mmCIF file of C-alpha atoms and ligand atoms in Angstrom:
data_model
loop_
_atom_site.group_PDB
_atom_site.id
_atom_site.type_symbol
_atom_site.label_atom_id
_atom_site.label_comp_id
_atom_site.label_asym_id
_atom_site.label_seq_id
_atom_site.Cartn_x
_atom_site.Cartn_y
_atom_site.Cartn_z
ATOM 1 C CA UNK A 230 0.000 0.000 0.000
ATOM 2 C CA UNK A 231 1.149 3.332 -0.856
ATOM 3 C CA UNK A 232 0.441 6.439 1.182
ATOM 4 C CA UNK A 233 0.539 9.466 0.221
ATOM 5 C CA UNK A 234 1.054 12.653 2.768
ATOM 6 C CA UNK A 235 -1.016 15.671 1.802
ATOM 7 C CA UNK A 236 -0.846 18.703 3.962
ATOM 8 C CA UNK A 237 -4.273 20.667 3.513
ATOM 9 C CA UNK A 238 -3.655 24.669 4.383
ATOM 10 C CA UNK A 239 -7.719 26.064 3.885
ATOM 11 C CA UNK A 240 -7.037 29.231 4.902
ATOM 12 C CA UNK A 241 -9.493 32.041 5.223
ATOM 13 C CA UNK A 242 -12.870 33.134 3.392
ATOM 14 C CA UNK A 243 -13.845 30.703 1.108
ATOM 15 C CA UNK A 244 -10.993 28.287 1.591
ATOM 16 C CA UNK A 245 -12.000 26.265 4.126
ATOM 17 C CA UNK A 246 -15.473 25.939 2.504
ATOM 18 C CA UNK A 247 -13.894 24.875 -1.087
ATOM 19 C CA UNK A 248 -11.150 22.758 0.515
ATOM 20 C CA UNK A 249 -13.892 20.661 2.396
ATOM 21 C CA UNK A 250 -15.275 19.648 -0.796
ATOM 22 C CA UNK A 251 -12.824 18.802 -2.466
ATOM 23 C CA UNK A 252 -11.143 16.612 0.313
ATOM 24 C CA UNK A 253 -14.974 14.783 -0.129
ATOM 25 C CA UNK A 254 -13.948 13.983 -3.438
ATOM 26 C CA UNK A 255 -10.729 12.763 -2.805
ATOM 27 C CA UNK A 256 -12.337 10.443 -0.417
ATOM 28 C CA UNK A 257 -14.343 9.250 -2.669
ATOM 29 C CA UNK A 258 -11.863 8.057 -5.330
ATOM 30 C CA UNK A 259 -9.364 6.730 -2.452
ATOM 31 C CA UNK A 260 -12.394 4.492 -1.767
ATOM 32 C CA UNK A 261 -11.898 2.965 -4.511
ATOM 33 C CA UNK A 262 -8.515 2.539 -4.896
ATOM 34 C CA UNK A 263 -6.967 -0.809 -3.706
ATOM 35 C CA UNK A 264 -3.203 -0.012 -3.302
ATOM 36 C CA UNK A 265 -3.091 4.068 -2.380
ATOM 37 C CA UNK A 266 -4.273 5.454 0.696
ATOM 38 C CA UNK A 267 -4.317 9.345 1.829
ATOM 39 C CA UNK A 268 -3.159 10.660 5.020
ATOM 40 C CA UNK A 269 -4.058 14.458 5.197
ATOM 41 C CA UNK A 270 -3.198 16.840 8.081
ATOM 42 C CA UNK A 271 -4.459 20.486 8.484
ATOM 43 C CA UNK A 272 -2.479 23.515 9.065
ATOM 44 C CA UNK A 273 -3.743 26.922 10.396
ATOM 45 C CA UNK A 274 -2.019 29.377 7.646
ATOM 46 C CA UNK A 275 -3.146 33.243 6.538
ATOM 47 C CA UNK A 276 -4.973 36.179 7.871
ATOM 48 C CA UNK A 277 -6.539 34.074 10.794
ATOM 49 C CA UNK A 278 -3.501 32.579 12.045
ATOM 50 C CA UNK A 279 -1.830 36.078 11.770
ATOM 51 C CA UNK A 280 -3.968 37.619 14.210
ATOM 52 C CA UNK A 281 -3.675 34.689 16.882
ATOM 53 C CA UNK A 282 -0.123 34.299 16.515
ATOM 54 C CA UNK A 283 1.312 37.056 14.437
ATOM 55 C CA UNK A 284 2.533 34.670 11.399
ATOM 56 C CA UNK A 285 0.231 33.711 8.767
ATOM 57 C CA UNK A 286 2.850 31.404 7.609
ATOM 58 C CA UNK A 287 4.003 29.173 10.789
ATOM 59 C CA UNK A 288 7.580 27.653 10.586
ATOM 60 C CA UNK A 289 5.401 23.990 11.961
ATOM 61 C CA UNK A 290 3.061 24.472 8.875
ATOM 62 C CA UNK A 291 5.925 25.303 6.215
ATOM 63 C CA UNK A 292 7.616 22.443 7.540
ATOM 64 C CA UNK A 293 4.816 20.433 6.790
ATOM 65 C CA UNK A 294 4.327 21.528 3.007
ATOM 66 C CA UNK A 295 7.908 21.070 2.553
ATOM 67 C CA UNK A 296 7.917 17.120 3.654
ATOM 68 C CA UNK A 297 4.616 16.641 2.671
ATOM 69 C CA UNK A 298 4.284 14.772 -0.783
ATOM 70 C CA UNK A 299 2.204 17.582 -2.069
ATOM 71 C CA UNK A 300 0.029 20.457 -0.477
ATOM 72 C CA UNK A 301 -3.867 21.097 -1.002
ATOM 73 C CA UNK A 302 -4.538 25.111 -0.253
ATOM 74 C CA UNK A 303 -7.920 26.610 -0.463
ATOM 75 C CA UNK A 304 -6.958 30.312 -0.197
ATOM 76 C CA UNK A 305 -4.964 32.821 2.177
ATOM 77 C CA UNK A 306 -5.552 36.608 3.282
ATOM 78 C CA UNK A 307 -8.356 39.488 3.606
ATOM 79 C CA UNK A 308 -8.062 42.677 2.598
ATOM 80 C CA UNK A 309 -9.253 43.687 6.442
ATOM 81 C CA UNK A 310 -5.803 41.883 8.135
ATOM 82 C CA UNK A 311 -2.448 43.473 6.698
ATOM 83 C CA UNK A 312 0.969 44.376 7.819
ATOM 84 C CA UNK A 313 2.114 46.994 9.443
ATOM 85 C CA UNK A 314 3.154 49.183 6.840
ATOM 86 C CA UNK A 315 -0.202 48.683 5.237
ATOM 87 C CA UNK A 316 0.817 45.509 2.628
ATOM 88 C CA UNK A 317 -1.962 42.701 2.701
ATOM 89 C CA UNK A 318 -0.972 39.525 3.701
ATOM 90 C CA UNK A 319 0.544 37.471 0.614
ATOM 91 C CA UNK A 320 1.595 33.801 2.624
ATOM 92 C CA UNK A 321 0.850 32.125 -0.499
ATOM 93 C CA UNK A 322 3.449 34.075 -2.285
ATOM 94 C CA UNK A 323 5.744 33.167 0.214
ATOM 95 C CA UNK A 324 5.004 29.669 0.192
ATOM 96 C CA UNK A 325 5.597 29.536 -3.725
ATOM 97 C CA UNK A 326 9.035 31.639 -3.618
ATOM 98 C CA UNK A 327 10.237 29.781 -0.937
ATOM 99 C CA UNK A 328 9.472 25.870 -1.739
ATOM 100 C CA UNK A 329 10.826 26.868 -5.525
ATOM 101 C CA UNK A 330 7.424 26.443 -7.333
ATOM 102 C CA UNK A 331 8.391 28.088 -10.321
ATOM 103 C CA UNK A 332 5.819 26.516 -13.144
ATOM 104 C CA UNK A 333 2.269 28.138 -12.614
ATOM 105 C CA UNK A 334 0.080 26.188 -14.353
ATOM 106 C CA UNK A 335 -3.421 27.430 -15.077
ATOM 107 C CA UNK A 336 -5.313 25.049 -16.877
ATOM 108 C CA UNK A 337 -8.648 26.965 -19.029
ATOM 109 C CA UNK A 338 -11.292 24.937 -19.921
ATOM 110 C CA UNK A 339 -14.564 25.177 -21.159
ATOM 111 C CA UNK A 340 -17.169 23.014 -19.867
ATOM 112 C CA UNK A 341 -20.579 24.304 -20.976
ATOM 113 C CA UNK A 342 -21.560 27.239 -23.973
ATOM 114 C CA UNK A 343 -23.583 28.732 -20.894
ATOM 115 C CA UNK A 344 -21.281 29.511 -18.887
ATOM 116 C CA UNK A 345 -19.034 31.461 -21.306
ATOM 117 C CA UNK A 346 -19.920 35.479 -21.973
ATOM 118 C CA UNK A 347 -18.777 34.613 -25.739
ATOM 119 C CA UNK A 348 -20.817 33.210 -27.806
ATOM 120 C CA UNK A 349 -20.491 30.235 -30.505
ATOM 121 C CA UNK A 350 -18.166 28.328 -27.795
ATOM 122 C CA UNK A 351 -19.474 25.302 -26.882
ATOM 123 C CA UNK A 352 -18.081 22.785 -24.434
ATOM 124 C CA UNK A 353 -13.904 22.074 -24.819
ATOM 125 C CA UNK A 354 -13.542 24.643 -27.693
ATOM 126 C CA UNK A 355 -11.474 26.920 -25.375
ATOM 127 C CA UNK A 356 -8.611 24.645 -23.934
ATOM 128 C CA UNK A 357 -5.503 25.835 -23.079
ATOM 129 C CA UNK A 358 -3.085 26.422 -19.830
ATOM 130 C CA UNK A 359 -1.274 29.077 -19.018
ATOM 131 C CA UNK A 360 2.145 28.430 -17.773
ATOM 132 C CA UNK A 361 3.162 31.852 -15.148
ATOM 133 C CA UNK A 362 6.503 31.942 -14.281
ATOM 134 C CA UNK A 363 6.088 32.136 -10.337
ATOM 135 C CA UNK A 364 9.219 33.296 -8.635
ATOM 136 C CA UNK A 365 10.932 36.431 -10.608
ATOM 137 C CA UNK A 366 9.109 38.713 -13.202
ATOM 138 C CA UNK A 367 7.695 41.856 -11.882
ATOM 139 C CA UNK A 368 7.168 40.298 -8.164
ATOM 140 C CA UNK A 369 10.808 40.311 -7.771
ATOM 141 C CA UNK A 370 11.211 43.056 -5.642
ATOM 142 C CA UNK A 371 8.106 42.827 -3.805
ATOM 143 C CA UNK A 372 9.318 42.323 -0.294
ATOM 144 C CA UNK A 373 11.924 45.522 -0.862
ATOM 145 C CA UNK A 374 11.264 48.103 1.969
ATOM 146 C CA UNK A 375 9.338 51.599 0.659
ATOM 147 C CA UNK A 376 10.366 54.695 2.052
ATOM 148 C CA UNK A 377 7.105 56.051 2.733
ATOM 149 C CA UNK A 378 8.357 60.010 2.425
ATOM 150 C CA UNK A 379 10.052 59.053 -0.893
ATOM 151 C CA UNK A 380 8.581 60.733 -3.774
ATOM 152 C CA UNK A 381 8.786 57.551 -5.550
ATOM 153 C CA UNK A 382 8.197 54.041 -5.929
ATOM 154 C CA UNK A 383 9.540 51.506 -7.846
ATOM 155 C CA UNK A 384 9.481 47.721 -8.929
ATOM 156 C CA UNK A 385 12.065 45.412 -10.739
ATOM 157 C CA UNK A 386 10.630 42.971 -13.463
ATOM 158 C CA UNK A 387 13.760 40.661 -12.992
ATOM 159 C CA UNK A 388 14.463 38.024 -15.514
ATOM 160 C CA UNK A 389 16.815 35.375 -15.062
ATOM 161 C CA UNK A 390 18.152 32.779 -17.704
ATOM 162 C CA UNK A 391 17.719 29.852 -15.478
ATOM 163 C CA UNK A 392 14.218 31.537 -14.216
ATOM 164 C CA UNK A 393 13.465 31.778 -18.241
ATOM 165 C CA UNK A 394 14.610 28.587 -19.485
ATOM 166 C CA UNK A 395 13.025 26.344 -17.133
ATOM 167 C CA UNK A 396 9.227 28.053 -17.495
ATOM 168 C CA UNK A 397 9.816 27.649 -21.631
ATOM 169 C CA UNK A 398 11.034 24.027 -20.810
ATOM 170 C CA UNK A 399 8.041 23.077 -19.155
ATOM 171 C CA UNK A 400 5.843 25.544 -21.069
ATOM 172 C CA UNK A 401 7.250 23.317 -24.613
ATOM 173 C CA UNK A 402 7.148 19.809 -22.612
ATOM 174 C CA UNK A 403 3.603 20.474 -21.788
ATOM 175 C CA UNK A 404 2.757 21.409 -25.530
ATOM 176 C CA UNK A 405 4.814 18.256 -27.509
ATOM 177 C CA UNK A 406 2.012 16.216 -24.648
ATOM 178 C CA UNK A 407 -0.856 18.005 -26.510
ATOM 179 C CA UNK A 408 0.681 17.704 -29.644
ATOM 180 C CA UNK A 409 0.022 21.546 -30.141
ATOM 181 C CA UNK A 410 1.732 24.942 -30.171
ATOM 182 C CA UNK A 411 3.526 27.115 -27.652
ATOM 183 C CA UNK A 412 2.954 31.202 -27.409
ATOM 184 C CA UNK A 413 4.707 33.203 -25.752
ATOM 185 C CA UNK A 414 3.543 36.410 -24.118
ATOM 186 C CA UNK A 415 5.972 39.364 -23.391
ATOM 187 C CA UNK A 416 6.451 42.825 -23.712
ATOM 188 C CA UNK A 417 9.516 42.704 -26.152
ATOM 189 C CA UNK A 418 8.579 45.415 -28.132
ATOM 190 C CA UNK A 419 9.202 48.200 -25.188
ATOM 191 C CA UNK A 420 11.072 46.450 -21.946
ATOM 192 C CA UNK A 421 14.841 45.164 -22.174
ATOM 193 C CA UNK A 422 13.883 42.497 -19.490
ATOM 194 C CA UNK A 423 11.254 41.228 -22.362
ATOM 195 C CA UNK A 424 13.902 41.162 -24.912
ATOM 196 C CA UNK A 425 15.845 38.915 -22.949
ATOM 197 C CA UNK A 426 12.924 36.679 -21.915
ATOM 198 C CA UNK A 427 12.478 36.003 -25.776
ATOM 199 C CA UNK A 428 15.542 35.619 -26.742
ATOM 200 C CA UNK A 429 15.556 32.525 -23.898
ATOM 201 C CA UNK A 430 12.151 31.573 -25.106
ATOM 202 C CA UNK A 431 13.460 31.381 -28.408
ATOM 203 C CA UNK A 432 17.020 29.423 -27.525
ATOM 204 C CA UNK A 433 14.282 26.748 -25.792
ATOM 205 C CA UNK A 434 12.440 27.006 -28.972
ATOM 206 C CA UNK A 435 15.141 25.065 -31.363
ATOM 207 C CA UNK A 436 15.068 21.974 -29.156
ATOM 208 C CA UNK A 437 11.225 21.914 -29.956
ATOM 209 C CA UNK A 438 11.240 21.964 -33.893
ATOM 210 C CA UNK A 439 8.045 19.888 -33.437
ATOM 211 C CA UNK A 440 6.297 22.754 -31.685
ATOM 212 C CA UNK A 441 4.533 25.869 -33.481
ATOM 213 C CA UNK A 442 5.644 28.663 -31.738
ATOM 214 C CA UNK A 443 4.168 32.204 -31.519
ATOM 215 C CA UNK A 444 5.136 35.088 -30.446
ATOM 216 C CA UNK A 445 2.821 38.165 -28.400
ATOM 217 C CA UNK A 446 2.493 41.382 -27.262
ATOM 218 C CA UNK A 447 1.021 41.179 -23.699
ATOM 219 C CA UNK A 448 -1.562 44.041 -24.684
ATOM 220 C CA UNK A 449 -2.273 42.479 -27.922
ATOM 221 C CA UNK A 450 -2.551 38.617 -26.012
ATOM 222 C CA UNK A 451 -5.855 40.487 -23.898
ATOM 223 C CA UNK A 452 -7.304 41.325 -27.091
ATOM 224 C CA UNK A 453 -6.983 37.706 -28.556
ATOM 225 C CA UNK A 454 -7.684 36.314 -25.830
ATOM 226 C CA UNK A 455 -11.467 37.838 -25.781
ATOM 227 C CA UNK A 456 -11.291 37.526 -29.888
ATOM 228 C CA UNK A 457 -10.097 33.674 -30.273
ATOM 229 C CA UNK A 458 -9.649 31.963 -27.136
ATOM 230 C CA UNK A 459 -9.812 28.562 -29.109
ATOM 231 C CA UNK A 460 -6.771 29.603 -30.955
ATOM 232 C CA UNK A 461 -4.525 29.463 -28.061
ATOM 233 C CA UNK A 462 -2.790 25.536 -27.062
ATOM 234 C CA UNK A 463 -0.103 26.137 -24.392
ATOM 235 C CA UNK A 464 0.940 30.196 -23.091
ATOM 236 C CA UNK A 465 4.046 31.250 -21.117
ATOM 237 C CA UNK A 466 4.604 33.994 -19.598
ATOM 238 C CA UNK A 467 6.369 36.226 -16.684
ATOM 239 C CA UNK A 468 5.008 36.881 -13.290
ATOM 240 C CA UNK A 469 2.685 39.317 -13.410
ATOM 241 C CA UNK A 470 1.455 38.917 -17.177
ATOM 242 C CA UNK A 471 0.287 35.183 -15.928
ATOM 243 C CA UNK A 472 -1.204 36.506 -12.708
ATOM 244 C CA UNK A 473 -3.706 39.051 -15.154
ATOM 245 C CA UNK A 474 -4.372 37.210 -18.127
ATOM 246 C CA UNK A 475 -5.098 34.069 -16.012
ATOM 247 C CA UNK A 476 -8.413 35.946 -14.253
ATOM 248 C CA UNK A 477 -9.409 37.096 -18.019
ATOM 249 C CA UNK A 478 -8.924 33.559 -19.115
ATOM 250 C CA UNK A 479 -11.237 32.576 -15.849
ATOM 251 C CA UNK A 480 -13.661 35.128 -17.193
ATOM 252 C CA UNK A 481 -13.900 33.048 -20.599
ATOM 253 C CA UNK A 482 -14.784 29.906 -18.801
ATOM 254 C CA UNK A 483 -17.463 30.818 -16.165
ATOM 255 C CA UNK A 484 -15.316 32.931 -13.760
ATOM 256 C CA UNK A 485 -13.105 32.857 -10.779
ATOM 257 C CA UNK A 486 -14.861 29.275 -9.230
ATOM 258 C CA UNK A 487 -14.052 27.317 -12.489
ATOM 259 C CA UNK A 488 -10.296 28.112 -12.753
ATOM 260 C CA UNK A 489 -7.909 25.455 -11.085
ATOM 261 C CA UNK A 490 -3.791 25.981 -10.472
ATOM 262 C CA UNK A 491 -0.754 24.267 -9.368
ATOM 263 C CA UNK A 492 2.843 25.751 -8.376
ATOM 264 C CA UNK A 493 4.797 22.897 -8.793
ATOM 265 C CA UNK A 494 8.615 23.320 -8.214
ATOM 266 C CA UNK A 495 11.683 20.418 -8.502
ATOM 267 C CA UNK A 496 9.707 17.370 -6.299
ATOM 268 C CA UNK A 497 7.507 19.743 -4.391
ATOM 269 C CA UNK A 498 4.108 20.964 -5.657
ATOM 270 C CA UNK A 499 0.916 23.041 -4.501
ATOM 271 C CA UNK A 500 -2.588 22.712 -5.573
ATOM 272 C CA UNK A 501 -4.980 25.863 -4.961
ATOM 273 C CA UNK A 502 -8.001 27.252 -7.291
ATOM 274 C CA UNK A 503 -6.857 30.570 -8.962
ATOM 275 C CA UNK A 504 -9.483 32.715 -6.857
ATOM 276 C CA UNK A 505 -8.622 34.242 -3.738
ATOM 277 C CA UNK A 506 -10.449 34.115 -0.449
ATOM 278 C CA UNK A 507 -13.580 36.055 -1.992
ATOM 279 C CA UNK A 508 -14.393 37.658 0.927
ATOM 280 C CA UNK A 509 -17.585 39.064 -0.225
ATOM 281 C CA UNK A 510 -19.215 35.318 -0.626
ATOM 282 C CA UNK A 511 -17.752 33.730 2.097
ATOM 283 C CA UNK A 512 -19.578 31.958 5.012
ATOM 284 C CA UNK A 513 -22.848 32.095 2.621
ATOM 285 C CA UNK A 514 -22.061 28.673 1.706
ATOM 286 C CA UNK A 515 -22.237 29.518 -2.061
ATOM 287 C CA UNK A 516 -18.829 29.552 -3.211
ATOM 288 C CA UNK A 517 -17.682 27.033 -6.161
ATOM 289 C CA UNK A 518 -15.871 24.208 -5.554
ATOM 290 C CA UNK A 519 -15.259 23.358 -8.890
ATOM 291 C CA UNK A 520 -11.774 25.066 -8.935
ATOM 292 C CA UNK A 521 -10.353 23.144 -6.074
ATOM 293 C CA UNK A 522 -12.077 20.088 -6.822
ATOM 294 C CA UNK A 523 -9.885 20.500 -10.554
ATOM 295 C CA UNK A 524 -6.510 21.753 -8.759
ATOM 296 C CA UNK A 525 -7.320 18.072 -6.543
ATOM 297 C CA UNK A 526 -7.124 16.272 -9.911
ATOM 298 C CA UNK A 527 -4.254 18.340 -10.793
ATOM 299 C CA UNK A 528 -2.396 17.196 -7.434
ATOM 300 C CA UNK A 529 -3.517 13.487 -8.361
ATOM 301 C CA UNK A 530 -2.217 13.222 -11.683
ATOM 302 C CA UNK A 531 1.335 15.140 -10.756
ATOM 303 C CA UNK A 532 1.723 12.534 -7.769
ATOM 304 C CA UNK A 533 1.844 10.522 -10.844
ATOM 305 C CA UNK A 534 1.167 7.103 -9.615
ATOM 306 C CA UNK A 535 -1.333 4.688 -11.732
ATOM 307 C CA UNK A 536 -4.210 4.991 -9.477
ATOM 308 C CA UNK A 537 -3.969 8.512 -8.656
ATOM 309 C CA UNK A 538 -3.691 9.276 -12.623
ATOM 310 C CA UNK A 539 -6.773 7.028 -12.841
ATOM 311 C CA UNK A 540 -8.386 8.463 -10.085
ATOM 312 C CA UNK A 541 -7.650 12.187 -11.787
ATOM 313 C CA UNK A 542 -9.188 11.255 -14.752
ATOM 314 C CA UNK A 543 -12.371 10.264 -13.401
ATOM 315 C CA UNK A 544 -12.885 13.542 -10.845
ATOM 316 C CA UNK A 545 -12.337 15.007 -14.918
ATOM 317 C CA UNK A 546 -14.909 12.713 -15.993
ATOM 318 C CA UNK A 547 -16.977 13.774 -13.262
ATOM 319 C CA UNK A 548 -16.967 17.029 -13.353
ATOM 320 C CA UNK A 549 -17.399 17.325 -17.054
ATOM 321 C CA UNK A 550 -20.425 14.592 -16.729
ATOM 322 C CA UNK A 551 -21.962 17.051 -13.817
ATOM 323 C CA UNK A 552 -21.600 19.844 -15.419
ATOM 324 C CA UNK A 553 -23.000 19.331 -18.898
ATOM 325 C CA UNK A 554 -26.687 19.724 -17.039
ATOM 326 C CA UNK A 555 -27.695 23.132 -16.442
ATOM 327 C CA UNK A 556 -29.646 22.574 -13.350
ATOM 328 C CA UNK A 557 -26.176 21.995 -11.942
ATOM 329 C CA UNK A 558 -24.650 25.171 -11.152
ATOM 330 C CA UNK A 559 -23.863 27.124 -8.366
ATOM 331 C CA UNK A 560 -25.020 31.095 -7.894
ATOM 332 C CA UNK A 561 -21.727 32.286 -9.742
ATOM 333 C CA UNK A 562 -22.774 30.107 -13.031
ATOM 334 C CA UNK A 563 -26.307 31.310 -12.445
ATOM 335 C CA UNK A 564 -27.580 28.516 -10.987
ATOM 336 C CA UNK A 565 -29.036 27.829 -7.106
ATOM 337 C CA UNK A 566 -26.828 25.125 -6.118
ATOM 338 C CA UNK A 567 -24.490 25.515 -2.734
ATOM 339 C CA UNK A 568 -20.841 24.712 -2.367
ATOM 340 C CA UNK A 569 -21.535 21.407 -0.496
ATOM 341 C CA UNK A 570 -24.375 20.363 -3.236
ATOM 342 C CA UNK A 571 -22.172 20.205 -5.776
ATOM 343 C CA UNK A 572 -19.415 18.638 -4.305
ATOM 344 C CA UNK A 573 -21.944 15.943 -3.279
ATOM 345 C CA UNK A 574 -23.232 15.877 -6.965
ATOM 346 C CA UNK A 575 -19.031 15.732 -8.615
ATOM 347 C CA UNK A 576 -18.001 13.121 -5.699
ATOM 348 C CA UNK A 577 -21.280 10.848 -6.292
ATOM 349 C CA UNK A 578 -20.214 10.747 -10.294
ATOM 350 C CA UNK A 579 -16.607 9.606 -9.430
HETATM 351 P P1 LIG B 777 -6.645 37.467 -4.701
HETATM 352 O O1 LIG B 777 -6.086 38.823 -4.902
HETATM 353 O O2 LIG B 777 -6.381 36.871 -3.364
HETATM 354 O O3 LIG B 777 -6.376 36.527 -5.841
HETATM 355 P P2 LIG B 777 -9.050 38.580 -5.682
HETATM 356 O O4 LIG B 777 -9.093 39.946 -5.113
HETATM 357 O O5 LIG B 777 -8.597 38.409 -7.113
HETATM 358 O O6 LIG B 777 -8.215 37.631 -4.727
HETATM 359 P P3 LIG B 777 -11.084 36.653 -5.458
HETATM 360 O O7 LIG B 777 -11.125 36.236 -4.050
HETATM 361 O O8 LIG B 777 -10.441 35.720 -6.404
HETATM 362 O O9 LIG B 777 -10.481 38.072 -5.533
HETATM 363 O O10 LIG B 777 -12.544 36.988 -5.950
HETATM 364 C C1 LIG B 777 -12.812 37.716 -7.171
HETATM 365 C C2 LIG B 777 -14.295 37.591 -7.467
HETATM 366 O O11 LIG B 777 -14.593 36.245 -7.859
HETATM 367 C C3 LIG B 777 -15.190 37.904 -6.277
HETATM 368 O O12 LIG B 777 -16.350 38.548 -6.729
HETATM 369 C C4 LIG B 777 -15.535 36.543 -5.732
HETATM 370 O O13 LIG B 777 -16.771 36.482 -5.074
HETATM 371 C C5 LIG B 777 -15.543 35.684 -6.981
HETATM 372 N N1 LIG B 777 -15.127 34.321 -6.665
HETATM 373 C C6 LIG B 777 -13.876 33.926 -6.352
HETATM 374 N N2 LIG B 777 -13.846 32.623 -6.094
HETATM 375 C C7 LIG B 777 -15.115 32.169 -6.243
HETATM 376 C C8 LIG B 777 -15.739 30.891 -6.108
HETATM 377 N N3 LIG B 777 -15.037 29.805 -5.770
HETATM 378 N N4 LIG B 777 -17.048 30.801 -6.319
HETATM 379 C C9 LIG B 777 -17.768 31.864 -6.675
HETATM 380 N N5 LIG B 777 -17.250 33.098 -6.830
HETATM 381 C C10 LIG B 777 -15.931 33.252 -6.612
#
């Protein structure tokens, strides 16, 4: 029997809520596997945490994620609970720059015409993942000190060759799976750090000749994105480019709820939906689990073991299966479902 460690971080808002369901589901596919068994254990992380203890990151709970085989986080920090000099809590920021979890993946998919604002897209005609460079880019310098009588600010958009090259490597790895093309999203027209990114991009690009490759401005990528999401396959991209065209790319597909993620680093991987801690929904018991109950079958298939691949396929299945009937949406898809509903209706189908 193989067990698996997972540490499970909920966090605040809406984590705990979306976390909950998707541990259900994981339950129910470890039921029926014969030679894997999950043993999860809970850590107190973010805003909460902060104000009992004055860490929203504990040294017991990063220990954890670091030694666990990988980490299921609903979501950290409120807009209400900051530092002192005024910063919102970012723990899972920390988390990702300091196990390494350099490949943001942000897998797009659409899973009913009804839940898209475009229309003439029906169901799997936009399918793509971003891959967001996690640990440089324009976040680089967010933890430098601000003089606050300065009478200005700035940030660094820091781009490393090694930080470069291994984004494009798993950006083109990803895309030779799917048998597709890789596009690339910079600002190389205007920023020398862009330049630089491409040029890497494009070095990575010659051990691919079996990729398409394309090439895009980041303005011009929020334009196409709206215009012909189906034309996109695999996108890579710096820090902060990922972190804004992966809530448009949300918006295509239903919304903040339907977007799963995982930070994944060298052996060492995290598993989190793409929303925050939507403080404005939480405790109504209406948030989608959707997201997490994806990033789950994310975590499944990376652990990359033939039951947990199988068992990622079917939560897929599942979902998919679920969510081709309208009467099965929550309030955010315009439906009248709660959060626990539906993860009773996805972890039934698996
Ligand atoms: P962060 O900066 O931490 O990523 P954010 O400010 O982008 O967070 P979110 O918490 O992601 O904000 O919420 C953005 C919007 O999406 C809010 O209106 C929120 O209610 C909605 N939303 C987010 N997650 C869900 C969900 N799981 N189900 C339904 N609505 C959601």
């Amino acid at each position: 029997m193989k067990t698996f460690h997972i540490a499970v971080l909920p966090g605040d808002g809406i984590g705990g809520e979306v976390v909950a369901e998707a541990v259900k589901v994981l339950r129910a596919v470890e039921a029926q596997m014969t030679g894997v068994a999950f043993d999860l254990t809970e850590h107190s992380v973010g805003a909460a945490e902060y104000l009992k203890n004055g860490d929203p990151l504990p040294a017991s709970a990063f220990a954890a994620c670091r030694a666990a085989d990988a980490v299921l986080l609903g979501a950290m920090g409120l807009p209400s609970v900051r530092w002192p000099d005024g910063k919102e809590l970012t723990p899972q920021i920390d988390l990702r720059e300091r196990l390494d979890l350099y490949c943001g993946l942000r897998p797009i998919r659409l899973y009913h015409a009804a839940h898209c604002p475009l229309k003439n897209y029906g169901a799997g005609e936009i399918d793509f993942v971003i891959f967001r460079e996690n640990c440089e880019g324009l976040f680089s310098s967010r933890l430098a000190p601000r003089d606050p009588a300065a009478d200005e600010a700035r940030d660094t958009l820091r781009i490393t060759r090694r930080g470069a090259e291994r984004i494009c490597q798993a950006a083109f790895r990803e895309a030779r799976r799917r048998h597709r093309k890789v596009t690339l999203v910079d600002k190389a027209n205007v920023l020398p750090s862009m330049v630089f990114f491409r040029e890497v991009f494009d070095s990575v690009a010659r051990h691919y000749p079996d990729v398409e490759t394309e090439r895009v401005y980041v303005d011009a990528m929020a334009l196409y994105l709206v215009q012909r999401p189906h034309t996109f396959d695999v996108i890579v991209t710096e820090n902060m480019f990922g972190d804004i065209l992966s809530d448009l790319a949300a918006g295509l597909i239903g919304g903040m709820g339907m977007a799963p993620s995982a930070d994944i680093g060298e052996g060492c991987a995290v598993f989190q939906p793409s929303h925050g801690t939507a403080p404005d929904i939480a405790g109504k018991g209406i948030a989608n689990p959707i997201a997490t109950i994806l990033s789950l079958a994310l975590m499944l298939d990376w652990l990359d073991h033939p039951e947990t691949k199988a068992a990622a396929k079917r939560i897929n299945d599942a979902v998919e299966a679920v969510l081709a009937d309208p009467a099965n949406r929550t309030r955010d898809l315009g439906g009248a479902l709660s959060t626990t509903q539906m993860g009773d209706l996805v972890a039934a189908r698996c």
